[in-house]
Amino acid sequence: MKKEDDGSISFVISDLFDFDYWYENENDDQINKAIKYVNNNAYRQQKASKLEPYILYVPVKFTPEEVREILYK
């Protein structure tokens, strides 16, 4: 995290996009079942070397006004 001279704050979120298997639960609702299906499909593709893990970099910058709003709410 870096504070700029103008009062803004910037940082980078980085995440290794690498899927783990998510076990289904009989109590899962339809939305959770769908999310787990998509995740587990990606997991299977990754295991079959059809999908390679990669890193996501998300730069974030808050203006001085946004920083004041967040801190003094």
CSV table of N, CA and C in Angstrom, one decimal:
chain,number,residue,atom,x,y,z
A,1,MET,N,0.8,-1.2,0.0
A,1,MET,CA,0.0,0.0,0.0
A,1,MET,C,0.9,1.2,0.0
A,2,LYS,N,0.5,2.2,-0.8
A,2,LYS,CA,1.3,3.4,-0.9
A,2,LYS,C,0.4,4.7,-0.8
A,3,LYS,N,0.8,5.6,0.0
A,3,LYS,CA,0.1,6.9,0.1
A,3,LYS,C,0.9,7.9,-0.8
A,4,GLU,N,0.2,8.4,-1.7
A,4,GLU,CA,0.8,9.4,-2.6
A,4,GLU,C,0.8,10.8,-2.0
A,5,ASP,N,1.6,11.7,-2.6
A,5,ASP,CA,1.7,13.0,-2.1
A,5,ASP,C,0.4,13.8,-2.1
A,6,ASP,N,-0.5,13.4,-3.1
A,6,ASP,CA,-1.8,14.1,-3.2
A,6,ASP,C,-2.8,13.6,-2.2
A,7,GLY,N,-2.5,12.6,-1.4
A,7,GLY,CA,-3.4,12.0,-0.4
A,7,GLY,C,-4.1,10.8,-0.9
A,8,SER,N,-3.9,10.4,-2.1
A,8,SER,CA,-4.5,9.2,-2.6
A,8,SER,C,-3.8,8.0,-2.1
A,9,ILE,N,-4.4,6.8,-2.2
A,9,ILE,CA,-3.8,5.6,-1.7
A,9,ILE,C,-3.9,4.6,-2.9
A,10,SER,N,-2.8,3.9,-3.2
A,10,SER,CA,-2.8,2.9,-4.2
A,10,SER,C,-2.2,1.6,-3.7
A,11,PHE,N,-2.7,0.5,-4.3
A,11,PHE,CA,-2.1,-0.8,-4.0
A,11,PHE,C,-2.5,-1.8,-5.1
A,12,VAL,N,-1.9,-3.0,-5.0
A,12,VAL,CA,-2.2,-4.0,-6.0
A,12,VAL,C,-2.7,-5.3,-5.3
A,13,ILE,N,-3.8,-5.8,-5.7
A,13,ILE,CA,-4.3,-7.1,-5.2
A,13,ILE,C,-3.8,-8.2,-6.1
A,14,SER,N,-3.1,-9.2,-5.6
A,14,SER,CA,-2.6,-10.3,-6.5
A,14,SER,C,-3.1,-11.6,-5.9
A,15,ASP,N,-3.6,-12.4,-6.8
A,15,ASP,CA,-4.2,-13.7,-6.4
A,15,ASP,C,-3.8,-14.8,-7.4
A,16,LEU,N,-3.3,-15.9,-6.9
A,16,LEU,CA,-3.0,-17.0,-7.8
A,16,LEU,C,-4.3,-17.7,-8.1
A,17,PHE,N,-4.7,-17.7,-9.3
A,17,PHE,CA,-6.0,-18.3,-9.8
A,17,PHE,C,-5.7,-19.8,-9.9
A,18,ASP,N,-6.0,-20.6,-8.9
A,18,ASP,CA,-5.7,-22.0,-8.8
A,18,ASP,C,-6.9,-22.7,-8.1
A,19,PHE,N,-7.6,-23.6,-8.8
A,19,PHE,CA,-8.8,-24.1,-8.3
A,19,PHE,C,-8.6,-25.3,-7.4
A,20,ASP,N,-9.3,-25.4,-6.3
A,20,ASP,CA,-9.4,-26.5,-5.4
A,20,ASP,C,-10.8,-27.1,-5.5
A,21,TYR,N,-10.9,-28.4,-5.2
A,21,TYR,CA,-12.2,-29.1,-5.3
A,21,TYR,C,-13.1,-28.6,-4.2
A,22,TRP,N,-14.3,-28.3,-4.4
A,22,TRP,CA,-15.3,-27.9,-3.4
A,22,TRP,C,-16.3,-29.0,-3.3
A,23,TYR,N,-16.4,-29.6,-2.1
A,23,TYR,CA,-17.4,-30.7,-1.8
A,23,TYR,C,-18.8,-30.1,-1.7
A,24,GLU,N,-19.7,-30.8,-2.4
A,24,GLU,CA,-21.1,-30.4,-2.3
A,24,GLU,C,-21.7,-30.9,-1.0
A,25,ASN,N,-22.6,-30.2,-0.5
A,25,ASN,CA,-23.3,-30.5,0.7
A,25,ASN,C,-24.8,-30.6,0.4
A,26,GLU,N,-25.5,-31.6,1.0
A,26,GLU,CA,-26.9,-31.8,0.7
A,26,GLU,C,-27.7,-30.6,1.1
A,27,ASN,N,-27.2,-29.7,1.9
A,27,ASN,CA,-27.9,-28.5,2.3
A,27,ASN,C,-27.7,-27.3,1.4
A,28,ASP,N,-26.8,-27.5,0.4
A,28,ASP,CA,-26.5,-26.4,-0.5
A,28,ASP,C,-27.7,-25.9,-1.2
A,29,ASP,N,-27.9,-24.6,-1.4
A,29,ASP,CA,-29.0,-24.1,-2.2
A,29,ASP,C,-28.6,-24.2,-3.7
A,30,GLN,N,-29.5,-23.8,-4.5
A,30,GLN,CA,-29.3,-23.9,-6.0
A,30,GLN,C,-28.1,-23.0,-6.4
A,31,ILE,N,-28.0,-21.8,-5.8
A,31,ILE,CA,-26.9,-20.9,-6.2
A,31,ILE,C,-25.5,-21.6,-5.8
A,32,ASN,N,-25.4,-22.1,-4.6
A,32,ASN,CA,-24.2,-22.7,-4.2
A,32,ASN,C,-23.9,-24.0,-5.0
A,33,LYS,N,-24.9,-24.7,-5.4
A,33,LYS,CA,-24.7,-25.9,-6.2
A,33,LYS,C,-24.1,-25.5,-7.6
A,34,ALA,N,-24.6,-24.4,-8.1
A,34,ALA,CA,-24.2,-23.9,-9.4
A,34,ALA,C,-22.7,-23.4,-9.3
A,35,ILE,N,-22.4,-22.6,-8.3
A,35,ILE,CA,-21.1,-22.1,-8.1
A,35,ILE,C,-20.1,-23.2,-7.9
A,36,LYS,N,-20.4,-24.2,-7.1
A,36,LYS,CA,-19.5,-25.4,-6.9
A,36,LYS,C,-19.4,-26.2,-8.2
A,37,TYR,N,-20.4,-26.3,-9.0
A,37,TYR,CA,-20.3,-27.0,-10.3
A,37,TYR,C,-19.3,-26.3,-11.2
A,38,VAL,N,-19.4,-25.0,-11.3
A,38,VAL,CA,-18.5,-24.2,-12.2
A,38,VAL,C,-17.1,-24.3,-11.6
A,39,ASN,N,-16.9,-24.2,-10.3
A,39,ASN,CA,-15.6,-24.3,-9.7
A,39,ASN,C,-15.0,-25.7,-10.0
A,40,ASN,N,-15.8,-26.7,-9.7
A,40,ASN,CA,-15.3,-28.1,-9.9
A,40,ASN,C,-15.0,-28.4,-11.3
A,41,ASN,N,-15.7,-27.9,-12.2
A,41,ASN,CA,-15.4,-28.0,-13.7
A,41,ASN,C,-14.1,-27.5,-14.0
A,42,ALA,N,-13.8,-26.3,-13.5
A,42,ALA,CA,-12.5,-25.6,-13.7
A,42,ALA,C,-11.4,-26.5,-13.0
A,43,TYR,N,-11.7,-27.0,-11.8
A,43,TYR,CA,-10.7,-27.9,-11.1
A,43,TYR,C,-10.4,-29.1,-12.0
A,44,ARG,N,-11.4,-29.7,-12.6
A,44,ARG,CA,-11.1,-30.9,-13.4
A,44,ARG,C,-10.3,-30.5,-14.6
A,45,GLN,N,-10.6,-29.4,-15.2
A,45,GLN,CA,-9.9,-29.0,-16.4
A,45,GLN,C,-8.4,-28.7,-16.0
A,46,GLN,N,-8.2,-28.1,-14.9
A,46,GLN,CA,-6.9,-27.8,-14.4
A,46,GLN,C,-6.1,-29.1,-14.2
A,47,LYS,N,-6.8,-30.1,-13.6
A,47,LYS,CA,-6.1,-31.4,-13.3
A,47,LYS,C,-5.7,-32.1,-14.6
A,48,ALA,N,-6.5,-31.9,-15.7
A,48,ALA,CA,-6.3,-32.5,-17.0
A,48,ALA,C,-5.4,-31.6,-17.8
A,49,SER,N,-4.7,-30.6,-17.3
A,49,SER,CA,-3.8,-29.7,-17.9
A,49,SER,C,-4.5,-29.0,-19.1
A,50,LYS,N,-5.8,-28.7,-19.0
A,50,LYS,CA,-6.5,-27.9,-20.0
A,50,LYS,C,-6.6,-26.5,-19.6
A,51,LEU,N,-6.3,-26.3,-18.3
A,51,LEU,CA,-6.4,-25.0,-17.7
A,51,LEU,C,-5.2,-24.8,-16.8
A,52,GLU,N,-4.4,-23.7,-17.1
A,52,GLU,CA,-3.2,-23.5,-16.3
A,52,GLU,C,-3.5,-22.4,-15.2
A,53,PRO,N,-3.0,-22.6,-14.0
A,53,PRO,CA,-3.1,-21.6,-13.0
A,53,PRO,C,-2.4,-20.3,-13.5
A,54,TYR,N,-2.9,-19.2,-13.1
A,54,TYR,CA,-2.3,-17.9,-13.5
A,54,TYR,C,-2.6,-16.9,-12.3
A,55,ILE,N,-1.8,-15.8,-12.4
A,55,ILE,CA,-1.9,-14.8,-11.3
A,55,ILE,C,-2.7,-13.6,-11.8
A,56,LEU,N,-3.7,-13.2,-11.0
A,56,LEU,CA,-4.5,-12.0,-11.3
A,56,LEU,C,-3.8,-10.8,-10.5
A,57,TYR,N,-3.6,-9.7,-11.2
A,57,TYR,CA,-3.2,-8.5,-10.6
A,57,TYR,C,-4.2,-7.4,-10.8
A,58,VAL,N,-4.7,-6.9,-9.7
A,58,VAL,CA,-5.8,-5.9,-9.8
A,58,VAL,C,-5.3,-4.6,-9.1
A,59,PRO,N,-4.9,-3.6,-9.9
A,59,PRO,CA,-4.5,-2.3,-9.3
A,59,PRO,C,-5.7,-1.6,-8.8
A,60,VAL,N,-5.5,-1.0,-7.6
A,60,VAL,CA,-6.6,-0.2,-6.9
A,60,VAL,C,-6.0,1.1,-6.5
A,61,LYS,N,-6.8,2.2,-6.8
A,61,LYS,CA,-6.4,3.5,-6.4
A,61,LYS,C,-7.6,4.3,-5.9
A,62,PHE,N,-7.5,4.8,-4.6
A,62,PHE,CA,-8.5,5.6,-4.0
A,62,PHE,C,-8.1,7.1,-4.1
A,63,THR,N,-8.9,7.9,-4.6
A,63,THR,CA,-8.6,9.4,-4.7
A,63,THR,C,-8.6,9.9,-3.2
A,64,PRO,N,-8.0,11.1,-3.0
A,64,PRO,CA,-8.1,11.7,-1.7
A,64,PRO,C,-9.5,11.8,-1.1
A,65,GLU,N,-10.4,12.2,-2.0
A,65,GLU,CA,-11.8,12.3,-1.5
A,65,GLU,C,-12.4,11.0,-1.1
A,66,GLU,N,-12.1,9.9,-1.8
A,66,GLU,CA,-12.5,8.6,-1.4
A,66,GLU,C,-11.9,8.1,-0.1
A,67,VAL,N,-10.6,8.4,0.1
A,67,VAL,CA,-9.9,8.1,1.3
A,67,VAL,C,-10.6,8.8,2.5
A,68,ARG,N,-10.9,10.1,2.4
A,68,ARG,CA,-11.6,10.8,3.4
A,68,ARG,C,-13.0,10.2,3.7
A,69,GLU,N,-13.7,9.9,2.7
A,69,GLU,CA,-15.0,9.3,2.9
A,69,GLU,C,-14.9,8.0,3.6
A,70,ILE,N,-14.0,7.1,3.3
A,70,ILE,CA,-13.8,5.8,3.9
A,70,ILE,C,-13.4,6.0,5.4
A,71,LEU,N,-12.4,6.9,5.6
A,71,LEU,CA,-11.9,7.1,7.0
A,71,LEU,C,-12.8,7.8,7.9
A,72,TYR,N,-13.6,8.7,7.4
A,72,TYR,CA,-14.4,9.6,8.3
A,72,TYR,C,-15.9,9.4,8.2
A,73,LYS,N,-16.3,8.2,7.7
A,73,LYS,CA,-17.7,7.9,7.6
A,73,LYS,C,-18.3,7.7,9.0
